[in-house]
Short mmCIF file of C-alpha atoms in Angstrom, two decimals:
data_model
loop_
_atom_site.label_atom_id
_atom_site.label_comp_id
_atom_site.label_asym_id
_atom_site.label_seq_id
_atom_site.Cartn_x
_atom_site.Cartn_y
_atom_site.Cartn_z
CA MET A 9 -20.15 7.28 -0.95
CA ASN A 10 -16.50 8.28 -1.07
CA PRO A 11 -14.26 6.69 1.62
CA ALA A 12 -13.15 10.21 2.57
CA GLU A 13 -16.73 10.75 3.73
CA PHE A 14 -17.71 7.52 5.47
CA ILE A 15 -14.36 6.59 7.09
CA PRO A 16 -14.26 9.70 9.35
CA LEU A 17 -17.92 9.05 10.21
CA ALA A 18 -17.20 5.41 11.08
CA GLU A 19 -14.27 6.53 13.25
CA LYS A 20 -16.42 9.11 15.00
CA GLU A 21 -19.21 6.61 15.70
CA GLY A 22 -16.83 3.90 16.88
CA MET A 23 -17.66 1.61 13.94
CA ILE A 24 -14.32 1.61 12.12
CA GLY A 25 -13.41 -1.81 13.51
CA GLN A 26 -16.51 -3.30 11.88
CA VAL A 27 -15.62 -1.66 8.57
CA THR A 28 -12.08 -3.03 8.70
CA ASP A 29 -13.31 -6.52 9.62
CA TYR A 30 -15.69 -6.40 6.66
CA VAL A 31 -12.84 -5.46 4.32
CA ILE A 32 -10.53 -8.19 5.62
CA ASP A 33 -13.29 -10.83 5.46
CA ASN A 34 -14.06 -9.92 1.85
CA VAL A 35 -10.41 -9.83 0.80
CA PHE A 36 -9.92 -13.41 1.93
CA ARG A 37 -13.32 -14.59 0.72
CA ASP A 38 -12.68 -13.21 -2.77
CA LEU A 39 -8.92 -13.71 -3.11
CA GLY A 40 -7.85 -16.17 -0.41
CA ALA A 41 -7.81 -19.26 -2.62
CA TYR A 42 -6.09 -17.33 -5.41
CA LEU A 43 -3.33 -16.08 -3.10
CA ALA A 44 -2.82 -19.56 -1.65
CA THR A 45 -2.00 -20.90 -5.12
CA HIS A 46 0.00 -17.87 -6.29
CA ALA A 47 2.77 -17.32 -3.76
CA ASP A 48 4.28 -14.44 -5.76
CA ARG A 49 1.11 -12.30 -5.54
CA TYR A 50 0.02 -10.07 -2.67
CA VAL A 51 -2.83 -7.82 -1.59
CA SER A 52 -2.59 -4.45 0.14
CA ILE A 53 -5.25 -3.46 2.65
CA ASN A 54 -5.81 0.21 3.47
CA LEU A 55 -6.36 0.87 7.15
CA SER A 56 -7.78 3.71 9.14
CA ALA A 57 -5.20 5.29 11.44
CA SER A 58 -7.38 4.63 14.49
CA ASP A 59 -7.86 0.95 13.64
CA PHE A 60 -4.17 0.42 12.93
CA HIS A 61 -3.51 1.27 16.57
CA THR A 62 -5.37 -1.82 17.81
CA SER A 63 -3.68 -5.18 18.33
CA ARG A 64 -6.83 -7.17 17.48
CA LEU A 65 -6.19 -6.60 13.78
CA ILE A 66 -3.12 -8.84 13.77
CA ALA A 67 -4.99 -11.66 15.48
CA ARG A 68 -7.88 -11.42 13.03
CA THR A 69 -5.59 -11.39 10.01
CA ASN A 70 -3.59 -14.32 11.41
CA GLN A 71 -6.83 -16.27 11.70
CA LYS A 72 -7.64 -15.59 8.04
CA THR A 73 -4.19 -16.41 6.71
CA GLU A 74 -4.28 -19.74 8.53
CA GLN A 75 -7.83 -20.48 7.36
CA TYR A 76 -6.99 -19.83 3.69
CA ALA A 77 -3.35 -21.04 3.76
CA VAL A 78 -2.12 -17.60 2.72
CA ARG A 79 1.43 -16.56 3.64
CA PRO A 80 1.63 -13.45 5.87
CA GLN A 81 4.09 -11.97 3.34
CA GLN A 82 1.21 -11.82 0.85
CA ILE A 83 -0.68 -9.30 2.96
CA LYS A 84 0.48 -5.68 3.19
CA PHE A 85 -1.10 -2.94 5.28
CA GLU A 86 -1.20 0.67 4.12
CA VAL A 87 -1.79 3.63 6.41
CA THR A 88 -1.70 7.30 5.44
CA GLU A 89 1.25 9.40 6.50
CA HIS A 90 -0.52 11.41 9.22
CA ALA A 91 -1.06 8.23 11.24
CA PHE A 92 2.69 8.00 11.90
CA LEU A 93 3.18 11.38 13.57
CA ASP A 94 3.40 9.88 17.07
CA VAL A 95 6.59 7.87 16.54
CA ASP A 96 6.82 6.53 20.10
CA LYS A 97 3.29 5.16 19.88
CA MET A 98 3.56 3.77 16.36
CA THR A 99 6.98 2.09 16.52
CA PRO A 100 5.92 -0.91 18.67
CA ILE A 101 2.73 -1.32 16.61
CA ILE A 102 4.68 -1.47 13.36
CA LEU A 103 7.13 -3.89 14.97
CA ALA A 104 4.25 -6.18 15.97
CA PHE A 105 2.92 -6.25 12.40
CA ARG A 106 6.35 -6.97 10.97
CA GLN A 107 7.08 -9.70 13.52
CA ALA A 108 3.83 -11.34 12.43
CA GLY A 109 5.12 -11.28 8.85
CA TYR A 110 3.09 -8.36 7.47
CA GLU A 111 4.76 -5.47 5.66
CA VAL A 112 3.66 -1.92 6.47
CA ALA A 113 3.44 0.89 3.92
CA ILE A 114 3.14 4.63 4.37
CA ASP A 115 0.45 5.65 1.90
CA ASP A 116 0.28 9.02 0.11
CA PHE A 117 3.80 9.88 1.25
CA GLY A 118 4.89 13.47 0.70
CA ILE A 119 1.72 15.34 1.61
CA GLY A 120 1.93 14.95 5.40
CA TYR A 121 4.44 15.93 8.03
CA SER A 122 6.93 13.07 8.13
CA ASN A 123 10.61 13.85 8.29
CA LEU A 124 13.77 11.83 7.81
CA HIS A 125 14.30 11.17 11.51
CA ASN A 126 10.74 9.91 12.01
CA LEU A 127 10.89 7.73 8.92
CA LYS A 128 14.09 6.05 10.05
CA SER A 129 12.70 5.46 13.53
CA LEU A 130 9.41 3.99 12.30
CA ASN A 131 11.12 1.15 10.43
CA VAL A 132 8.36 0.64 7.85
CA ASP A 133 8.79 -1.43 4.68
CA ILE A 134 7.27 0.59 1.85
CA LEU A 135 6.84 4.22 0.79
CA LYS A 136 4.05 5.07 -1.63
CA ILE A 137 4.62 8.34 -3.48
CA ASP A 138 1.42 10.37 -3.52
CA LYS A 139 -0.24 10.66 -6.92
CA SER A 140 -0.28 14.47 -6.70
CA PHE A 141 3.47 14.40 -7.37
CA VAL A 142 3.40 11.56 -9.88
CA GLU A 143 0.79 13.08 -12.18
CA THR A 144 2.93 16.17 -12.79
CA LEU A 145 6.46 14.87 -12.29
CA THR A 146 7.30 15.15 -16.02
CA THR A 147 5.77 18.61 -16.42
CA HIS A 148 6.24 20.41 -13.10
CA LYS A 149 9.70 21.04 -11.68
CA THR A 150 8.59 21.05 -8.04
CA SER A 151 6.88 17.66 -8.36
CA HIS A 152 9.95 16.37 -10.19
CA LEU A 153 12.26 17.44 -7.37
CA ILE A 154 10.00 16.18 -4.57
CA ALA A 155 9.54 12.79 -6.24
CA GLU A 156 13.29 12.45 -6.75
CA HIS A 157 13.91 13.32 -3.10
CA ILE A 158 11.37 10.74 -1.89
CA ILE A 159 12.89 8.06 -4.12
CA GLU A 160 16.42 8.84 -2.92
CA LEU A 161 15.19 8.84 0.68
CA ALA A 162 13.52 5.46 0.28
CA HIS A 163 16.57 3.94 -1.38
CA SER A 164 18.88 5.26 1.33
CA LEU A 165 16.72 3.55 3.97
CA GLY A 166 16.36 0.32 2.01
CA LEU A 167 12.62 0.76 1.49
CA LYS A 168 10.50 -0.37 -1.42
CA THR A 169 8.99 2.50 -3.38
CA ILE A 170 5.60 2.44 -5.10
CA ALA A 171 4.42 5.31 -7.30
CA GLU A 172 0.68 5.97 -7.15
CA GLY A 173 -1.53 7.37 -9.88
CA VAL A 174 0.64 6.41 -12.86
CA GLU A 175 -1.26 7.15 -16.07
CA THR A 176 1.28 7.56 -18.88
CA GLU A 177 4.22 5.67 -20.35
CA GLU A 178 6.31 8.81 -19.92
CA GLN A 179 5.75 8.65 -16.16
CA VAL A 180 6.64 4.95 -16.11
CA ASN A 181 9.90 5.59 -17.96
CA TRP A 182 10.79 8.52 -15.68
CA LEU A 183 10.23 6.37 -12.59
CA ARG A 184 12.11 3.37 -13.95
CA LYS A 185 15.15 5.48 -14.72
CA ARG A 186 15.24 6.48 -11.07
CA GLY A 187 15.01 2.95 -9.74
CA VAL A 188 11.30 2.73 -8.93
CA ARG A 189 10.31 -0.89 -9.54
CA TYR A 190 6.64 -0.72 -8.56
CA CYS A 191 3.86 1.48 -9.93
CA GLN A 192 0.09 1.50 -9.74
CA GLY A 193 -2.44 3.44 -11.75
CA TRP A 194 -4.71 3.57 -14.76
CA PHE A 195 -1.78 3.15 -17.16
CA PHE A 196 -1.93 -0.53 -16.20
CA ALA A 197 -5.62 -1.02 -15.40
CA LYS A 198 -8.61 0.57 -13.73
CA ALA A 199 -10.27 -0.94 -10.67
CA MET A 200 -12.05 -4.21 -11.40
CA PRO A 201 -14.07 -6.90 -9.56
CA PRO A 202 -12.08 -9.77 -7.98
CA GLN A 203 -12.98 -12.40 -10.59
CA VAL A 204 -12.06 -10.09 -13.45
CA PHE A 205 -8.84 -9.14 -11.67
CA MET A 206 -7.75 -12.77 -11.32
CA GLN A 207 -8.38 -13.40 -15.02
CA TRP A 208 -6.48 -10.22 -15.89
CA MET A 209 -3.51 -11.30 -13.80
CA GLU A 210 -3.37 -14.69 -15.51
CA GLN A 211 -3.12 -12.93 -18.88
CA LEU A 212 -0.56 -10.39 -17.67
CA PRO A 213 2.67 -12.20 -18.70
CA ALA A 214 1.41 -12.58 -22.28
CA ARG A 215 0.47 -8.90 -22.43
CA GLU A 216 3.83 -7.84 -21.07
CA LEU A 217 5.68 -9.96 -23.65
CA THR A 218 3.52 -8.51 -26.39
CA ARG A 219 4.18 -4.99 -25.15
CA GLY A 220 7.90 -5.81 -25.40
#
């Protein structure tokens, strides 16, 4: 089942907290030891907007980072743009996450209703450019202009920028030229099980050197 189907259902039935706990437990079970021995690696966890509003999430994640000796900086939380519409409500929540050492990312940025004032007030760490702009940024003028605007906006606020849905070398080159240091997408790899991912990461430097 697609997350777009079961997440709204879990929220409606009051079960989203259980879903989030399951995700966090599995992230640390599968990758906790790996993260503890690779301080330069991190994992991003996607959150439901309704669950992000609860303070219990920080306590649970703190418990896991201590249990597995993982640094808080190695855990990022991603929430879609529409969750940040209520700036007054979200600002102290974001502050609490950041004070605990966790970075917060606005996921799928560009398709919601955020504006410059709200973005500055929220004080998040990362903007993720929605893949709908990335996939056509080299062929569609509107996507090109929107992506450039988002990148300039992020740089002006001192935010990290991650481009989603990168599938071609042309897209990578376009993004690099505009100062985007982080990309994700099938150009690099498709989704894979944790054990395969860890092996893939260990081979990554050699592949990058070979790619030149």
